[in-house]
């Protein structure tokens, strides 16, 4: 991820592929299929955890 400010401040800007994955997971959460919803929740969780690690410097 990058930040919108030269000094490194501000919220992180997601990479396009990450934003696409998160958007797809958000849409899949509305699925009628419980297995699809569960996988979408897992995917969103993985994305959030990876973003947290990156922001935290790890």
GROMACS .gro file of C-alpha atoms in nm:
model
   58
    1UNK     CA    1   0.000   0.000   0.000
    2UNK     CA    2   0.101   0.359  -0.046
    3UNK     CA    3  -0.011   0.673   0.129
    4UNK     CA    4  -0.156   0.982  -0.037
    5UNK     CA    5   0.086   1.222   0.131
    6UNK     CA    6   0.455   1.264   0.058
    7UNK     CA    7   0.540   1.264   0.427
    8UNK     CA    8   0.390   0.916   0.463
    9UNK     CA    9   0.090   1.038   0.661
   10UNK     CA   10  -0.270   0.978   0.582
   11UNK     CA   11  -0.464   0.663   0.518
   12UNK     CA   12  -0.315   0.387   0.304
   13UNK     CA   13  -0.430   0.362  -0.057
   14UNK     CA   14  -0.507   0.000  -0.150
   15UNK     CA   15  -0.345  -0.155  -0.454
   16UNK     CA   16  -0.593  -0.200  -0.742
   17UNK     CA   17  -0.588  -0.581  -0.719
   18UNK     CA   18  -0.653  -0.565  -0.344
   19UNK     CA   19  -0.939  -0.321  -0.391
   20UNK     CA   20  -1.088  -0.553  -0.655
   21UNK     CA   21  -1.061  -0.858  -0.424
   22UNK     CA   22  -1.223  -0.669  -0.138
   23UNK     CA   23  -1.506  -0.541  -0.359
   24UNK     CA   24  -1.572  -0.895  -0.486
   25UNK     CA   25  -1.578  -1.026  -0.129
   26UNK     CA   26  -1.819  -0.751  -0.025
   27UNK     CA   27  -2.055  -0.849  -0.305
   28UNK     CA   28  -2.027  -1.221  -0.229
   29UNK     CA   29  -2.128  -1.164   0.133
   30UNK     CA   30  -2.482  -1.104   0.001
   31UNK     CA   31  -2.493  -1.446  -0.167
   32UNK     CA   32  -2.774  -1.688  -0.088
   33UNK     CA   33  -2.516  -1.969  -0.071
   34UNK     CA   34  -2.375  -2.003   0.282
   35UNK     CA   35  -2.048  -2.151   0.154
   36UNK     CA   36  -1.996  -1.850  -0.074
   37UNK     CA   37  -2.071  -1.611   0.215
   38UNK     CA   38  -1.828  -1.794   0.444
   39UNK     CA   39  -1.548  -1.779   0.186
   40UNK     CA   40  -1.619  -1.409   0.127
   41UNK     CA   41  -1.591  -1.339   0.498
   42UNK     CA   42  -1.261  -1.530   0.513
   43UNK     CA   43  -1.128  -1.343   0.209
   44UNK     CA   44  -1.222  -1.004   0.353
   45UNK     CA   45  -1.059  -1.099   0.683
   46UNK     CA   46  -0.736  -1.201   0.509
   47UNK     CA   47  -0.728  -0.872   0.318
   48UNK     CA   48  -0.783  -0.669   0.634
   49UNK     CA   49  -0.516  -0.863   0.825
   50UNK     CA   50  -0.262  -0.818   0.543
   51UNK     CA   51  -0.337  -0.445   0.528
   52UNK     CA   52  -0.295  -0.416   0.903
   53UNK     CA   53   0.044  -0.592   0.887
   54UNK     CA   54   0.159  -0.366   0.605
   55UNK     CA   55   0.052  -0.049   0.783
   56UNK     CA   56   0.215  -0.172   1.105
   57UNK     CA   57   0.540  -0.228   0.915
   58UNK     CA   58   0.544  -0.603   0.934
   0.00000   0.00000   0.00000
